Short mmCIF file of C-alpha atoms and ligand atoms in Angstrom, two decimals:
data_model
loop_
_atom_site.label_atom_id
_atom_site.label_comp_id
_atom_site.label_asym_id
_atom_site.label_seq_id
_atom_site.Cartn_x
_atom_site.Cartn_y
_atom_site.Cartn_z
CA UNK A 390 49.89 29.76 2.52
CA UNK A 391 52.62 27.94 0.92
CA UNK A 392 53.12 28.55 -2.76
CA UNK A 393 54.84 26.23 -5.53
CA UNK A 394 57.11 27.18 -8.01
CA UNK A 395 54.96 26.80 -11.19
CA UNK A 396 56.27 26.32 -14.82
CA UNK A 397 53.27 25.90 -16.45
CA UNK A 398 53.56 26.90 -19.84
CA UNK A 399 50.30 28.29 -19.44
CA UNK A 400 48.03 29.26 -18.03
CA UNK A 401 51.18 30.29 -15.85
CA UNK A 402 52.26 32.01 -12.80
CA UNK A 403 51.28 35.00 -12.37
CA UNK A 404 53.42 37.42 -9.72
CA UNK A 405 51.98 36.89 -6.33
CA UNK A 406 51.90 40.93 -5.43
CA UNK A 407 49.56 40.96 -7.98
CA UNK A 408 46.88 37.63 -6.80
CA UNK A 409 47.09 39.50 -3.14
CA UNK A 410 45.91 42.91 -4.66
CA UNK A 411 43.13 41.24 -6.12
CA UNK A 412 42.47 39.38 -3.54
CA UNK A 413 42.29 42.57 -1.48
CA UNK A 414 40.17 44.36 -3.61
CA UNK A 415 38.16 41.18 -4.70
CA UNK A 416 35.15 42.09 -2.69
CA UNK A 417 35.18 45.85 -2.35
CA UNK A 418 37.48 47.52 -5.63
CA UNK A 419 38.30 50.88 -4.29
CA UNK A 420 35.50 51.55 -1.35
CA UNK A 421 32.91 50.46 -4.56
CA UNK A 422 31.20 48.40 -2.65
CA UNK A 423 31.71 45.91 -5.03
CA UNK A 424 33.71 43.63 -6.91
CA UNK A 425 35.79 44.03 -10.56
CA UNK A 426 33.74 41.48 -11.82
CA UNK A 427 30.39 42.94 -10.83
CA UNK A 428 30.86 46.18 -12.40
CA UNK A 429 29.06 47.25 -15.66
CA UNK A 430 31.48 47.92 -18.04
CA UNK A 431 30.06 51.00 -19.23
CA UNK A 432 30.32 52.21 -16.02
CA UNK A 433 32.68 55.11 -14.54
CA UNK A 434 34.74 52.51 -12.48
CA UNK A 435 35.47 50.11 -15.26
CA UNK A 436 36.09 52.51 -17.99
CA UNK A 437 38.71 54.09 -15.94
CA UNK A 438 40.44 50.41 -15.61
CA UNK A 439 40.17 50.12 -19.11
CA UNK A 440 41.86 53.37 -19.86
CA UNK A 441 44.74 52.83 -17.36
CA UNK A 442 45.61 48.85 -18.60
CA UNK A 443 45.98 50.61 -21.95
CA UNK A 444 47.51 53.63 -21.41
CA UNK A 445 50.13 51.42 -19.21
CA UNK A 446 50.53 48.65 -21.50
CA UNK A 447 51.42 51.79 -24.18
CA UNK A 448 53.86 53.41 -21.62
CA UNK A 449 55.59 50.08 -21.20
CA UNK A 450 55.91 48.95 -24.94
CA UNK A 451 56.59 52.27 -25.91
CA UNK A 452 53.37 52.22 -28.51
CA UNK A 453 53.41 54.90 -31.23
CA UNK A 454 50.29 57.08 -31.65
CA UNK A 455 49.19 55.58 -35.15
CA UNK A 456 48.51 51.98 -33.41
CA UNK A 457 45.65 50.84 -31.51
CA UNK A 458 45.39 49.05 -28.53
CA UNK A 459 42.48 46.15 -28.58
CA UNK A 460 41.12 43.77 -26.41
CA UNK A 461 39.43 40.87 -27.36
CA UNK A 462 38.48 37.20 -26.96
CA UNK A 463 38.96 33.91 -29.11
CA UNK A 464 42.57 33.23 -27.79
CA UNK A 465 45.71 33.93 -30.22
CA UNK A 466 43.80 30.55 -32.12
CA UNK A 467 41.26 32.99 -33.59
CA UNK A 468 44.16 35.61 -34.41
CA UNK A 469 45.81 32.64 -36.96
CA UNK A 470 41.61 33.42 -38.63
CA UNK A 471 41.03 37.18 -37.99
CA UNK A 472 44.65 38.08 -39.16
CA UNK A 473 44.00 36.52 -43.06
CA UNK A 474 40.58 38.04 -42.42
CA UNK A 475 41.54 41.08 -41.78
CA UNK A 476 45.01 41.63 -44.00
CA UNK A 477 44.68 39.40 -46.85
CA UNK A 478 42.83 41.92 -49.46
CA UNK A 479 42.91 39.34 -51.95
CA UNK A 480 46.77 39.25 -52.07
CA UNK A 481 49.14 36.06 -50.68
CA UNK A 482 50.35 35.94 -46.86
CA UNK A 483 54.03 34.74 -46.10
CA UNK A 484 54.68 32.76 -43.38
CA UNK A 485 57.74 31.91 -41.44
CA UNK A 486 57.38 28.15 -39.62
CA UNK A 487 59.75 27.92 -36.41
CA UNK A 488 57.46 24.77 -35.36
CA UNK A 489 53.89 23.93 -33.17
CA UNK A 490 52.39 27.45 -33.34
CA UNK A 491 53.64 28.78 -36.30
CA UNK A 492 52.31 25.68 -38.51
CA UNK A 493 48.99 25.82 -36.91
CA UNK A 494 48.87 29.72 -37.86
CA UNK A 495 49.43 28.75 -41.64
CA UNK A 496 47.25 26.08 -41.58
CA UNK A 497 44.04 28.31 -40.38
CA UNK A 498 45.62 31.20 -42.93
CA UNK A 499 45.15 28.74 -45.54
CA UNK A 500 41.45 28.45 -45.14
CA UNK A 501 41.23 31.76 -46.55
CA UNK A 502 43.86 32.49 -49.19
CA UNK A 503 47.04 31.45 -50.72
CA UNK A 504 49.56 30.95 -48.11
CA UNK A 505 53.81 30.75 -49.30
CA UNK A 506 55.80 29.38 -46.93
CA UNK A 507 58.99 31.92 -46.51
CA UNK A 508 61.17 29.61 -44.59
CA UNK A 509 61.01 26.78 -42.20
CA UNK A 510 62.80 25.01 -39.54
CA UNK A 511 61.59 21.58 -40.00
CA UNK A 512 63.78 19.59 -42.01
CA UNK A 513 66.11 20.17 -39.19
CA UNK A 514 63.38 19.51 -36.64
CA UNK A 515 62.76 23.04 -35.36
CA UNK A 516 66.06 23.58 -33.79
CA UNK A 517 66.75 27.50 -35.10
CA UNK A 518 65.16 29.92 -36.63
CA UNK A 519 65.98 30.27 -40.26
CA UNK A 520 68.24 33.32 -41.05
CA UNK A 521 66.69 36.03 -43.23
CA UNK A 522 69.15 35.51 -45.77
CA UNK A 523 67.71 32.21 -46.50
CA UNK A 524 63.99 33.44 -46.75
CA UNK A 525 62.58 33.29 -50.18
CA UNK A 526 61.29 35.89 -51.88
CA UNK A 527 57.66 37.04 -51.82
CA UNK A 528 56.09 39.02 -54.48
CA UNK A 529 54.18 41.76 -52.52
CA UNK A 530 52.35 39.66 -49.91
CA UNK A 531 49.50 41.25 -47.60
CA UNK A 532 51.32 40.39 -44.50
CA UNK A 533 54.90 38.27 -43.39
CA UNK A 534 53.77 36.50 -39.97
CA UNK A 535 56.38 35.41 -37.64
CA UNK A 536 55.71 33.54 -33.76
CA UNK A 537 58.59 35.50 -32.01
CA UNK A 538 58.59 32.63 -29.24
CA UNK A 539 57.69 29.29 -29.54
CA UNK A 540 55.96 27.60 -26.66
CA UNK A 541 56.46 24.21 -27.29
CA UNK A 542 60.22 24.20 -29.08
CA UNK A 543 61.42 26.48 -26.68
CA UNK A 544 62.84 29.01 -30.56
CA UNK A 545 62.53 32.35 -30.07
CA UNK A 546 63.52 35.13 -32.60
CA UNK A 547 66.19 37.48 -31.22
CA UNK A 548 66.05 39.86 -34.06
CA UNK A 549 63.07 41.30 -35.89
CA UNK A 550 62.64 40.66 -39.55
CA UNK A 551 63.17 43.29 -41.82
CA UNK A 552 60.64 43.28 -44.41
CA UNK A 553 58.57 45.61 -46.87
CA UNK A 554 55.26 44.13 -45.78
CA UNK A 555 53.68 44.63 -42.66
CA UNK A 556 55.35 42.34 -40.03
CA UNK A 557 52.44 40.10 -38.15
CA UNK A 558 53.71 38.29 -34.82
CA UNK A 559 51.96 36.09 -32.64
CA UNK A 560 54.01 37.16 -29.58
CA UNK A 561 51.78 34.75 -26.97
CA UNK A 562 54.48 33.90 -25.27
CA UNK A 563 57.09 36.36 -24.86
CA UNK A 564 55.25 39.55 -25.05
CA UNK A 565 56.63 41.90 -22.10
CA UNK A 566 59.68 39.87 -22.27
CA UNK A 567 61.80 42.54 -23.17
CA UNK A 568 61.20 45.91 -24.93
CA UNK A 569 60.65 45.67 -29.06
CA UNK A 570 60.11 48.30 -31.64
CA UNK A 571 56.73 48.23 -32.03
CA UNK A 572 56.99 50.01 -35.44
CA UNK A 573 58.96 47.82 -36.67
CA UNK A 574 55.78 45.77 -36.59
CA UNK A 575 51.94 45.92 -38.31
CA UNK A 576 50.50 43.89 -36.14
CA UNK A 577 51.38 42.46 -32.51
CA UNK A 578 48.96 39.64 -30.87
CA UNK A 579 48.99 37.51 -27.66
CA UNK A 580 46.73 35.43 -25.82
CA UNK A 581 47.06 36.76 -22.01
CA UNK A 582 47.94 33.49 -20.09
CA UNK A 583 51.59 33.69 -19.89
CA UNK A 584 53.23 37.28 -19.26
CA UNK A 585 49.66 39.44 -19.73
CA UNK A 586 46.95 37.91 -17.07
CA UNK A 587 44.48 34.87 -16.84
CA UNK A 588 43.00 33.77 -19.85
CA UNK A 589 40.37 34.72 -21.90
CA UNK A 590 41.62 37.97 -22.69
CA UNK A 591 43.70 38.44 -26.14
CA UNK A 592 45.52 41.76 -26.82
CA UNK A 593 45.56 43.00 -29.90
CA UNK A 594 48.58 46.13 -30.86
CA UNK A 595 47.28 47.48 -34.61
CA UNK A 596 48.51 49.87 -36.73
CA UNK A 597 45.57 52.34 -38.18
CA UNK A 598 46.08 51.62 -41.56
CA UNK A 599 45.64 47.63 -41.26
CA UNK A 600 42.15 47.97 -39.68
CA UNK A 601 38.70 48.22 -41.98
CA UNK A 602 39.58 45.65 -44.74
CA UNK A 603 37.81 42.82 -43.31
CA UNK A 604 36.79 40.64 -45.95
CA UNK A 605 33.42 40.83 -46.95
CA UNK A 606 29.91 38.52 -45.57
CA UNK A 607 32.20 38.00 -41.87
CA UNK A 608 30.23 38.29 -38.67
CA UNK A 609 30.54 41.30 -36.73
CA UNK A 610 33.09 40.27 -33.81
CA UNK A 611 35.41 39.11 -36.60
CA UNK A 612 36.27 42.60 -37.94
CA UNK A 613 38.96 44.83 -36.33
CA UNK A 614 37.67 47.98 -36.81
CA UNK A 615 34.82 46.83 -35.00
CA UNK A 616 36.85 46.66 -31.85
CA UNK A 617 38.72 49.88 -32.49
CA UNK A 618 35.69 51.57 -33.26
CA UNK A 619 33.97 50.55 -29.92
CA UNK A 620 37.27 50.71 -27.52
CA UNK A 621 37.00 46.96 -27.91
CA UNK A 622 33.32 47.31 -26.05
CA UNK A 623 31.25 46.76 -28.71
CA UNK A 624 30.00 43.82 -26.82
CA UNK A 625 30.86 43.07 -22.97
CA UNK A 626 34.55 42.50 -22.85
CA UNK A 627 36.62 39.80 -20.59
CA UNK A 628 36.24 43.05 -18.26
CA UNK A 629 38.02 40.86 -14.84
CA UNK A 630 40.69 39.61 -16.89
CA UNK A 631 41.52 43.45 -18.77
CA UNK A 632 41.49 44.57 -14.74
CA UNK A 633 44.32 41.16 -14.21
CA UNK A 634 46.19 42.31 -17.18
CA UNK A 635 46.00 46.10 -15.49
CA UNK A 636 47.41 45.06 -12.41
CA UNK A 637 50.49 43.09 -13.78
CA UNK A 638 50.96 46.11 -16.06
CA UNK A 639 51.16 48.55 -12.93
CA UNK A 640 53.92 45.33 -11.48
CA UNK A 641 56.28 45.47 -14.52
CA UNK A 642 56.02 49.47 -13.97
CA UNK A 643 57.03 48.85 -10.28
CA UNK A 644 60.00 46.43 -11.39
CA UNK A 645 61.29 49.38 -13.74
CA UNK A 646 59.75 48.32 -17.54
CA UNK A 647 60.77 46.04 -19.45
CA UNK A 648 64.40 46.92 -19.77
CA UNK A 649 64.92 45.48 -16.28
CA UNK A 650 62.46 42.77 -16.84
CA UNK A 651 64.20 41.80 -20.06
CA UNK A 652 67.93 41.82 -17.34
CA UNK A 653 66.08 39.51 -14.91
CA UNK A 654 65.09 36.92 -17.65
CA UNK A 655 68.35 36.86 -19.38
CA UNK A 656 69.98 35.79 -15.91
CA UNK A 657 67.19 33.01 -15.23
CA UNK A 658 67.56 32.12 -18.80
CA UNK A 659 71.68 31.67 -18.42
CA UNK A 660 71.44 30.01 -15.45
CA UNK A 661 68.95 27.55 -16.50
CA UNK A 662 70.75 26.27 -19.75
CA UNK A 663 74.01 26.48 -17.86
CA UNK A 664 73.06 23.91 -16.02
CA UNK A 665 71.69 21.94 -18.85
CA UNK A 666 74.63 22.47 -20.70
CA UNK A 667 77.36 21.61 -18.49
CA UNK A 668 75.62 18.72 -17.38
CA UNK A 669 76.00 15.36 -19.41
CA UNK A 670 72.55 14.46 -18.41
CA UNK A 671 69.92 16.63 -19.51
CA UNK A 672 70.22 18.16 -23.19
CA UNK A 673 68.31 21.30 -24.75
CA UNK A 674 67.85 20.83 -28.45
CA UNK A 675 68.19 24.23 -30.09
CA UNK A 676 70.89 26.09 -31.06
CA UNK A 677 72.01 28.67 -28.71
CA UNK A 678 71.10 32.05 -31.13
CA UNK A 679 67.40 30.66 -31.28
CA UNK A 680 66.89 29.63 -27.52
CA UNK A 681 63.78 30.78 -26.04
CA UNK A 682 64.26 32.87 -22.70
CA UNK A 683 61.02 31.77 -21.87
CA UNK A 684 60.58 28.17 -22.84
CA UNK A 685 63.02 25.98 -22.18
CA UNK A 686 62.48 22.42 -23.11
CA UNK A 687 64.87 19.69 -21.90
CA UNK A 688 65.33 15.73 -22.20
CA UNK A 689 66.90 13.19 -19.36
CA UNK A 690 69.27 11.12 -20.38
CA UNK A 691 67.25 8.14 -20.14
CA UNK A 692 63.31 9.09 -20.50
CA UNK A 693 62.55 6.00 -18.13
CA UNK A 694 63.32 8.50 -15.29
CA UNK A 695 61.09 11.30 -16.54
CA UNK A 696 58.38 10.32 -14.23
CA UNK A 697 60.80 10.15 -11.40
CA UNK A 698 62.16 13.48 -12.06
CA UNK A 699 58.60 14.93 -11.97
CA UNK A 700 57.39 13.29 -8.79
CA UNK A 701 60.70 14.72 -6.56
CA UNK A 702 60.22 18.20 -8.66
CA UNK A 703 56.48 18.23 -7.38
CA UNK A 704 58.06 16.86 -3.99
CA UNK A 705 60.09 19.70 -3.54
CA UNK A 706 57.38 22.46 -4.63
CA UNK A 707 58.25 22.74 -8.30
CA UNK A 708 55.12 21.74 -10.78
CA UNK A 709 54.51 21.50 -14.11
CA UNK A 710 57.64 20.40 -15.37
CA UNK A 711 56.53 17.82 -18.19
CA UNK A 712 57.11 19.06 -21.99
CA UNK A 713 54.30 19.44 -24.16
CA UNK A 714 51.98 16.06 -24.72
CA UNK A 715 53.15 16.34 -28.29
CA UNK A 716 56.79 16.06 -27.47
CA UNK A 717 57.58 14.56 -24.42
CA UNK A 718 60.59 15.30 -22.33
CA UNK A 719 60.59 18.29 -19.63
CA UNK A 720 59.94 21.79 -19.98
CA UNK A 721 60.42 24.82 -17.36
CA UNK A 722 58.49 28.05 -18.37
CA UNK A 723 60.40 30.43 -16.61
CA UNK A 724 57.82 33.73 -17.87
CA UNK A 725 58.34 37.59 -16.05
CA UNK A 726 56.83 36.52 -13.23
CA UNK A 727 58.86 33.40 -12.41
CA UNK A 728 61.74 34.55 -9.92
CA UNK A 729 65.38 33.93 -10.03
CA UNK A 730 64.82 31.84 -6.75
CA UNK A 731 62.81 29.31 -8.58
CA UNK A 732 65.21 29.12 -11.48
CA UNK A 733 67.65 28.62 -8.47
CA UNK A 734 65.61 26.05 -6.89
CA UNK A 735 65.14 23.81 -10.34
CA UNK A 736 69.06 23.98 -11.01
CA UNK A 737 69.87 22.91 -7.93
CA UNK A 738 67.18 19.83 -8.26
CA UNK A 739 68.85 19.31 -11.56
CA UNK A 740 72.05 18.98 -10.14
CA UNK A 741 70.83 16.88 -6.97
CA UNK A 742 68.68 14.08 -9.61
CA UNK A 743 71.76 13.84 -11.43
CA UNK A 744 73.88 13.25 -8.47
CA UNK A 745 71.42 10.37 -7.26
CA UNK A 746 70.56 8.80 -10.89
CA UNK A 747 73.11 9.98 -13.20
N1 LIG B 254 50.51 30.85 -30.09
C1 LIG B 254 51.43 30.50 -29.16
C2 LIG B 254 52.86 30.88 -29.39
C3 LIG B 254 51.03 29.80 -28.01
O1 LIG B 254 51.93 29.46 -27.10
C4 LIG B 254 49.67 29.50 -27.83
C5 LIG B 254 49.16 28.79 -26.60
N2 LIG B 254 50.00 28.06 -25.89
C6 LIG B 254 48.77 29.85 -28.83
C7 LIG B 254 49.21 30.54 -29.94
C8 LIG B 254 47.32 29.53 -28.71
O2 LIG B 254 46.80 30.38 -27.77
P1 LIG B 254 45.30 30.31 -27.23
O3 LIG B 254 45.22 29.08 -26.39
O4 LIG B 254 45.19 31.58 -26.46
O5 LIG B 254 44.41 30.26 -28.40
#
């Protein structure tokens, strides 16, 4: 079996301890009989899976008692709906926009209330995000929603926003990163394909007191206390994916949590834009408090070679290296379960490309 170095943004790589586990218990989970995915989820077997993703995910993030743990489906695209949904009570929802993901948030928000616009990093084309100190003010909003990482621009906030209303982050992309204060937050979501599992799953991290204000006339599936009220079952859940999202849990457990997660990506992280930066030849475009640890997005010199780069990355085992259709360039998604070597082997193509067509 021979394995490629993937930096998908995502759907991603997942670690490969974990594919072989469920590979191994793909047909028979546990002397069963019978598969994960053929289990009902009512059932002993599942429920138990259900419990112990949670209760590990808490255990890793350090959850506090008065926040709930959902699962649910929709991607974090129907978060930027449910959240207004949900949180808005009639009142206005502050946004911060550090780019792709962010905008698209405000843009659904603003289907169903009035939206202000706290700060924003696009007059100097996404390259930081904005400093508190230059937020405007917001008179008593419902909510102030952040995207700690963006996929695409490769900004990611290194500090958490102090602020009187409940903090909202789509963390999609670098949840499990590295360990957070979860009360510092009111609401935490993520769509699984990057550091969680395979997609189709979306996890949810709620405090009590922002669930049962759904605003009235919405269907069912669009309220959270729904979810909380039913362990997230009140219909069939993404029940293989929650058992994925288990299994890399139990991983980051092995590697010892998040604080020596969070160690392993700053190295990949510092290697990666040390090469970029010492180089001449490629360039990262953000500055260097806002880079993401987990996206990094880079340009060539001269973008006539892109497609050359890509073809001897691909040659040499290292895939999904082009940037985001909407912006071009390269980018290497270098998530928890990327390792070192793979940052290692991408440098040292960097360096060898240069060499030949700098
Ligand atoms: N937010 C961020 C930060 C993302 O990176 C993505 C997906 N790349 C999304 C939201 C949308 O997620 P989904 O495809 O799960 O709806």
């Amino acid at each position: 079996m021979t394995r490629v170095f993937n930096f998908s943004a995502g759907p991603a790589a997942l670690p490969e301890e974990v594919l072989q586990q469920a590979a191994a218990e793909m047909c028979d989970w546990h002397g069963t009989g019978q598969s994960v995915m053929e289990m009902s989820h009512r059932g002993p077997d599942y429920m138990a899976i259900h419990e112990e993703a949670k209760a590990d995910l808490r255990e890793l993030l350090g959850i506090p008692d008065n926040y709930r743990v959902l699962f649910l489906q929709g991607g974090a695209t129907l978060q930027f709906a449910m959240v207004p949904l949900n949180l808005l009570r009639g009142k206005t929802a502050a946004y911060v926009n550090t780019g792709v993901w962010s905008e698209k948030a405000i843009k659904e928000a603003r289907r169903f209330g009035g939206v202000q616009v706290l700060a924003s990093g696009e007059s100097s084309g996404f390259n930081h995000v904005p400093p508190q100190s230059e937020w405007q003010a917001c008179e008593d909003p419902a909510y102030v929603h952040i995207c700690s990482n963006e996929t695409i621009g490769g900004v990611e906030f290194h500090w958490t926003p102090q602020v009187a209303a409940p903090l909202v982050a789509d963390m999609s992309s670098n949840i499990l990163s590295r360990p957070i204060d979860v009360s510092r937050y009111g609401l935490i979501y993520a769509g699984a394909q990057k550091n969680i599992g395979p997609a189709g799953v979306t996890l949810l991290i709620v405090r009590d007191d922002l669930i049962g204000h759904v605003q009235a006339g919405m269907p069912t599936l669009l309220d959270y206390k729904v979810y909380a009220d039913n362990d997230s079952m009140l219909n069939t859940p993404p029940t293989y994916g929650i058992y994925l999202a288990g299994l890399v849990f139990k991983w980051l457990k092995r590697r010892g949590g998040l604080a020596a997660i969070a160690r392993q990506n700053a190295e990949k992280a510092a290697l990666l834009y040390e090469a970029i930066d010492t180089s001449g030849f490629y360039r990262n475009p953000v500055e260097k408090s806002s880079r993401s640890l987990m996206n990094v997005p880079f340009t060539l010199a001269n973008p006539a070679l892109d497609e050359a780069f890509l073809k001897g990355a691909a040659e040499r085992g290292m895939t999904q290296l082009a940037g985001h259709r909407s912006v071009g360039g390269m980018r290497a998604s270098i998530y928890n379960a990327m390792p070192l070597s793979g940052v290692a082997a991408l440098v040292d193509y960097l360096k060898e490309f240069e060499r030949s067509h700098g």
